Amino acid sequence: MSTLKIAIQKSGRLNEDSIQILKDAGISIDNGIDQLKAEASNFPLEVLYLRNSDIPQYLIDGVVDIAIVGDNLLVEKGGDIEVIQKLGFSKCKVSVAVPKTFDYKSVQDLEGMRIATSYPKTVLDFFSSKGVTVDIHQISGSVEIAPNIGLADAIVDIVSSGSTLFKNNLKEVEVIFKSEAVLAVSPKVSPESQKIIDTLKFRIESVLRARKSKYILMNVPNDKIEAVGKILPVLRSLTVLPLAQEGWSSVHSVIDKDTFWDVIDQLKEAGAEGILVCPIEKMVL
């Protein structure tokens, strides 16, 4: 069997979350300090730790089969690289920001101005689509300082919490697109490697479903089970087990984490008591 090569960021938060999702998918990786590559002990997978900005080219060239990378980098450098799974972490925005004193009304206000960015293609595509001509200054790192030192009138950069913009007296005025970590595949992947990718993707999907869900148990009067069932978004049907106390049952199901409290309130109103909520490690459908 061939070994699948996956690229992940060498350091930083994306690296940590990437390693974690692989471990949650049951893959054991010995990722020691300063390693440039590591093999999984229980899955045909080799991890290459690369500089984030280099990963799209490694995919294009077929040096790696798959990668966990920010969607923003694929938009900038990835060409037609296929994304097979959004991973739900490392979420951010690629945004236009201007000094707080800038009286910004629309993107047309930036006509002819200097834009500092690490994403020249993204900036050019965005402003061209708006019919606005700008002067792009490509820099790497510390983009947010450019307006303060007179290098640019505005910037386009990644925004997460917005605290970096605030510290540099900038304000976000346009969101070009929203980004997150994705699982991307090389256009040169072999049929044999594709089979391993399908297995890995199945495992990761099971992990992601579990992260978005909670297992719920509750005591419900038998005459209220039908009403409770209408509230719960079950996988197939409710699990109903009789309790020792006559006329009551234990009802089990799965609920979405994002709607958790709304569902809990509805269940209480419908007659559910003793509600217990548990995390789910994996969810295989």
Coordinates of C-alpha atoms in Angstrom, one line a residue:
M1 CA 0.0 0.0 0.0
S2 CA 1.2 3.5 -0.8
T3 CA 1.7 6.2 1.8
L4 CA -0.4 9.3 1.6
K5 CA 1.5 12.6 2.0
I6 CA -0.3 15.4 3.8
A7 CA 1.1 18.9 4.3
I8 CA 0.2 21.0 7.3
Q9 CA 1.5 24.3 8.7
K10 CA 4.9 24.0 10.4
S11 CA 4.0 26.1 13.4
G12 CA 1.1 28.1 14.9
R13 CA -2.5 27.6 15.7
L14 CA -3.3 25.9 12.4
N15 CA -0.6 23.4 13.1
E16 CA -2.1 22.5 16.5
D17 CA -5.6 22.2 15.2
S18 CA -4.5 20.1 12.2
I19 CA -2.6 17.6 14.4
Q20 CA -5.6 17.4 16.8
I21 CA -8.1 16.6 14.1
L22 CA -5.8 13.8 12.7
K23 CA -5.5 12.4 16.3
D24 CA -9.2 12.6 16.8
A25 CA -9.6 10.6 13.6
G26 CA -7.6 7.8 15.2
I27 CA -4.2 8.6 13.6
S28 CA -1.1 8.4 15.8
I29 CA 1.6 10.8 14.8
D30 CA 4.9 11.3 16.5
N31 CA 5.3 15.0 15.9
G32 CA 8.5 15.9 17.8
I33 CA 9.9 19.4 18.1
D34 CA 11.4 20.8 14.9
Q35 CA 10.5 17.8 12.8
L36 CA 10.0 18.4 9.1
K37 CA 8.1 15.2 8.5
A38 CA 6.6 12.4 10.6
E39 CA 4.9 9.1 9.8
A40 CA 1.7 7.8 11.4
S41 CA 2.2 4.5 13.2
N42 CA -1.3 3.1 12.5
F43 CA -2.3 4.7 9.2
P44 CA -0.6 5.0 5.7
L45 CA 0.1 8.7 6.2
E46 CA 3.2 10.8 6.2
V47 CA 3.0 14.4 7.5
L48 CA 5.1 17.1 6.0
Y49 CA 5.5 20.3 8.1
L50 CA 5.7 23.2 5.7
R51 CA 5.6 26.9 5.6
N52 CA 2.0 27.9 5.2
S53 CA 2.4 30.0 2.1
D54 CA 4.3 27.2 0.3
I55 CA 1.6 24.6 0.7
P56 CA -0.5 25.5 -2.4
Q57 CA 2.5 25.0 -4.7
Y58 CA 3.3 21.7 -3.2
L59 CA -0.2 20.6 -3.9
I60 CA -0.1 21.9 -7.5
D61 CA 3.2 20.1 -8.1
G62 CA 2.0 16.8 -6.6
V63 CA 4.8 16.8 -4.0
V64 CA 2.0 16.2 -1.4
D65 CA -1.3 14.5 -2.0
I66 CA -3.5 16.5 0.4
A67 CA -3.1 19.4 2.8
I68 CA -4.8 21.1 5.7
V69 CA -4.5 24.8 4.7
G70 CA -6.4 28.0 5.0
D71 CA -9.0 28.6 2.3
N72 CA -7.6 32.1 1.9
L73 CA -4.2 30.8 0.6
L74 CA -6.0 28.6 -2.0
V75 CA -7.9 31.6 -3.2
E76 CA -4.6 33.5 -3.5
K77 CA -2.3 30.7 -4.8
G78 CA -4.2 27.5 -5.3
G79 CA -5.6 27.8 -8.8
D80 CA -8.0 24.9 -9.3
I81 CA -7.0 22.9 -6.3
E82 CA -10.1 21.0 -5.1
V83 CA -11.4 21.4 -1.5
I84 CA -13.0 18.2 -0.3
Q85 CA -13.9 19.2 3.3
K86 CA -14.3 22.4 5.3
L87 CA -12.8 21.7 8.7
G88 CA -14.5 24.4 10.9
F89 CA -11.4 25.8 12.6
S90 CA -8.9 28.7 12.0
K91 CA -11.9 30.8 10.9
C92 CA -11.1 34.4 9.8
K93 CA -11.9 37.0 7.2
V94 CA -9.9 38.6 4.4
S95 CA -10.8 42.2 4.8
V96 CA -10.1 45.8 3.7
A97 CA -9.1 48.1 6.6
V98 CA -8.5 51.8 6.6
P99 CA -7.3 54.3 9.3
K100 CA -10.0 55.2 11.8
T101 CA -9.9 58.8 10.6
F102 CA -10.7 57.8 7.0
D103 CA -14.2 58.9 6.1
Y104 CA -15.1 55.7 4.3
K105 CA -18.4 55.4 2.5
S106 CA -17.9 52.8 -0.3
V107 CA -15.1 50.9 -2.0
Q108 CA -15.0 53.6 -4.7
D109 CA -13.4 55.8 -2.1
L110 CA -10.2 53.8 -2.5
E111 CA -9.8 54.6 -6.2
G112 CA -6.1 55.2 -7.0
M113 CA -5.0 54.6 -3.4
R114 CA -2.1 52.4 -2.2
I115 CA -3.1 49.1 -0.7
A116 CA -0.6 47.1 1.4
T117 CA -1.2 43.3 1.4
S118 CA 0.2 39.8 1.4
Y119 CA -2.6 38.8 -1.0
P120 CA -2.0 40.7 -4.3
K121 CA -4.1 38.4 -6.5
T122 CA -7.0 38.5 -4.1
V123 CA -6.8 42.3 -3.9
L124 CA -6.6 42.7 -7.6
D125 CA -9.5 40.4 -8.3
F126 CA -11.7 42.2 -5.7
F127 CA -11.1 45.7 -6.7
S128 CA -11.3 44.8 -10.4
S129 CA -14.7 43.3 -9.8
K130 CA -15.7 46.7 -8.3
G131 CA -14.3 48.7 -11.2
V132 CA -11.8 50.3 -8.9
T133 CA -8.1 50.8 -9.7
V134 CA -5.6 50.6 -6.8
D135 CA -1.8 50.6 -6.4
I136 CA -0.9 47.3 -4.7
H137 CA 2.1 47.2 -2.4
Q138 CA 2.9 43.5 -1.7
I139 CA 4.6 43.0 1.7
S140 CA 4.9 39.9 4.0
G141 CA 4.1 40.2 7.7
S142 CA 3.1 43.2 9.8
V143 CA 0.8 44.5 7.0
E144 CA -1.3 46.4 9.6
I145 CA 1.6 48.9 10.3
A146 CA 1.8 50.1 6.6
P147 CA -0.7 53.0 6.9
N148 CA 1.0 54.3 10.1
I149 CA 4.4 54.5 8.5
G150 CA 3.1 56.1 5.3
L151 CA 3.6 53.0 3.1
A152 CA -0.1 52.6 2.2
D153 CA -3.5 54.3 2.5
A154 CA -5.3 51.0 3.4
I155 CA -4.6 47.3 3.8
V156 CA -6.1 44.0 2.9
D157 CA -5.3 41.3 5.5
I158 CA -6.6 38.5 7.6
V159 CA -8.9 39.5 10.4
S160 CA -9.8 37.2 13.3
S161 CA -10.8 39.1 16.4
G162 CA -10.1 42.6 15.1
S163 CA -7.8 43.4 18.0
T164 CA -4.7 43.9 15.8
L165 CA -6.6 46.4 13.7
F166 CA -7.8 48.2 16.8
K167 CA -4.2 48.5 18.2
N168 CA -3.0 50.0 14.9
N169 CA -5.9 52.5 14.7
L170 CA -7.5 50.8 11.8
K171 CA -11.1 49.8 11.1
E172 CA -12.5 47.1 8.9
V173 CA -14.6 48.5 6.1
E174 CA -15.1 45.6 3.6
V175 CA -15.1 41.8 3.9
I176 CA -13.7 40.2 0.7
F177 CA -14.5 36.7 1.8
K178 CA -14.6 34.4 4.9
S179 CA -12.0 31.7 5.3
E180 CA -11.4 28.6 7.4
A181 CA -9.1 25.6 7.4
V182 CA -9.9 23.1 4.6
L183 CA -8.8 19.7 3.4
A184 CA -7.5 20.2 -0.1
V185 CA -6.4 17.6 -2.7
S186 CA -3.6 17.7 -5.3
P187 CA -4.7 17.5 -8.9
K188 CA -2.0 14.9 -9.4
V189 CA -3.2 12.5 -6.8
S190 CA -3.0 8.8 -7.9
P191 CA -6.0 6.4 -7.8
E192 CA -4.4 4.4 -5.0
S193 CA -3.8 7.5 -2.9
Q194 CA -7.4 8.5 -3.6
K195 CA -8.7 5.4 -1.8
I196 CA -6.7 6.4 1.3
I197 CA -8.0 10.0 1.0
D198 CA -11.6 8.6 1.0
T199 CA -10.9 6.7 4.2
L200 CA -9.3 9.7 5.9
K201 CA -12.2 12.0 4.8
F202 CA -14.7 9.6 6.2
R203 CA -12.9 9.6 9.6
I204 CA -12.6 13.4 9.6
E205 CA -16.3 13.8 8.8
S206 CA -17.2 11.6 11.7
V207 CA -15.1 13.8 14.0
L208 CA -16.6 17.0 12.7
R209 CA -20.2 15.6 13.2
A210 CA -19.3 14.8 16.8
R211 CA -17.9 18.2 17.4
K212 CA -21.1 19.8 16.2
S213 CA -23.4 17.6 18.3
K214 CA -24.3 16.7 21.9
Y215 CA -25.7 13.4 23.2
I216 CA -28.8 14.1 25.4
L217 CA -30.6 11.9 27.9
M218 CA -33.8 12.9 29.8
N219 CA -36.6 11.5 31.8
V220 CA -40.0 12.0 30.1
P221 CA -43.6 11.0 31.1
N222 CA -44.8 8.4 28.6
D223 CA -47.7 10.6 27.6
K224 CA -45.2 13.4 26.7
I225 CA -42.8 11.3 24.5
E226 CA -44.5 12.2 21.3
A227 CA -44.3 15.9 22.0
V228 CA -40.7 15.6 23.0
G229 CA -39.9 13.6 19.8
K230 CA -41.2 16.4 17.6
I231 CA -38.6 18.8 19.2
L232 CA -35.6 16.5 18.8
P233 CA -33.7 16.3 15.5
V234 CA -33.0 12.6 15.7
L235 CA -30.6 10.5 13.5
R236 CA -33.3 7.9 12.8
S237 CA -35.7 7.6 15.8
L238 CA -35.6 8.3 19.5
T239 CA -34.2 5.7 21.9
V240 CA -36.8 5.1 24.6
L241 CA -36.1 3.0 27.6
P242 CA -38.6 2.3 30.4
L243 CA -37.7 3.6 33.9
A244 CA -38.4 1.7 37.1
Q245 CA -41.0 4.4 38.0
E246 CA -44.2 3.4 36.1
G247 CA -45.3 5.9 33.5
W248 CA -41.9 7.3 32.8
S249 CA -39.1 6.6 30.2
S250 CA -35.6 7.6 29.6
V251 CA -35.3 9.3 26.2
H252 CA -32.0 9.5 24.3
S253 CA -31.1 11.5 21.2
V254 CA -28.5 13.8 19.6
I255 CA -28.9 17.6 19.3
D256 CA -27.0 20.3 17.4
K257 CA -24.5 22.2 19.6
D258 CA -25.5 25.6 18.0
T259 CA -29.2 25.3 18.9
F260 CA -28.6 23.6 22.3
W261 CA -30.2 26.1 24.7
D262 CA -33.3 26.7 22.5
V263 CA -33.9 22.9 22.3
I264 CA -33.4 22.5 26.1
D265 CA -36.0 25.2 26.8
Q266 CA -38.5 23.6 24.5
L267 CA -37.9 20.1 26.1
K268 CA -38.5 21.5 29.6
E269 CA -41.7 23.1 28.4
A270 CA -42.8 19.7 26.9
G271 CA -42.3 17.9 30.2
A272 CA -38.8 16.5 30.1
E273 CA -36.9 16.4 33.4
G274 CA -33.4 15.3 34.6
I275 CA -31.8 16.3 31.3
L276 CA -28.2 15.2 31.0
V277 CA -25.9 16.4 28.1
C278 CA -22.7 14.5 27.1
P279 CA -20.0 15.2 24.5
I280 CA -19.7 12.8 21.6
E281 CA -16.3 11.5 20.6
K282 CA -17.2 10.2 17.1
M283 CA -20.4 10.1 15.1
V284 CA -20.4 7.5 12.3
L285 CA -23.3 7.5 9.9

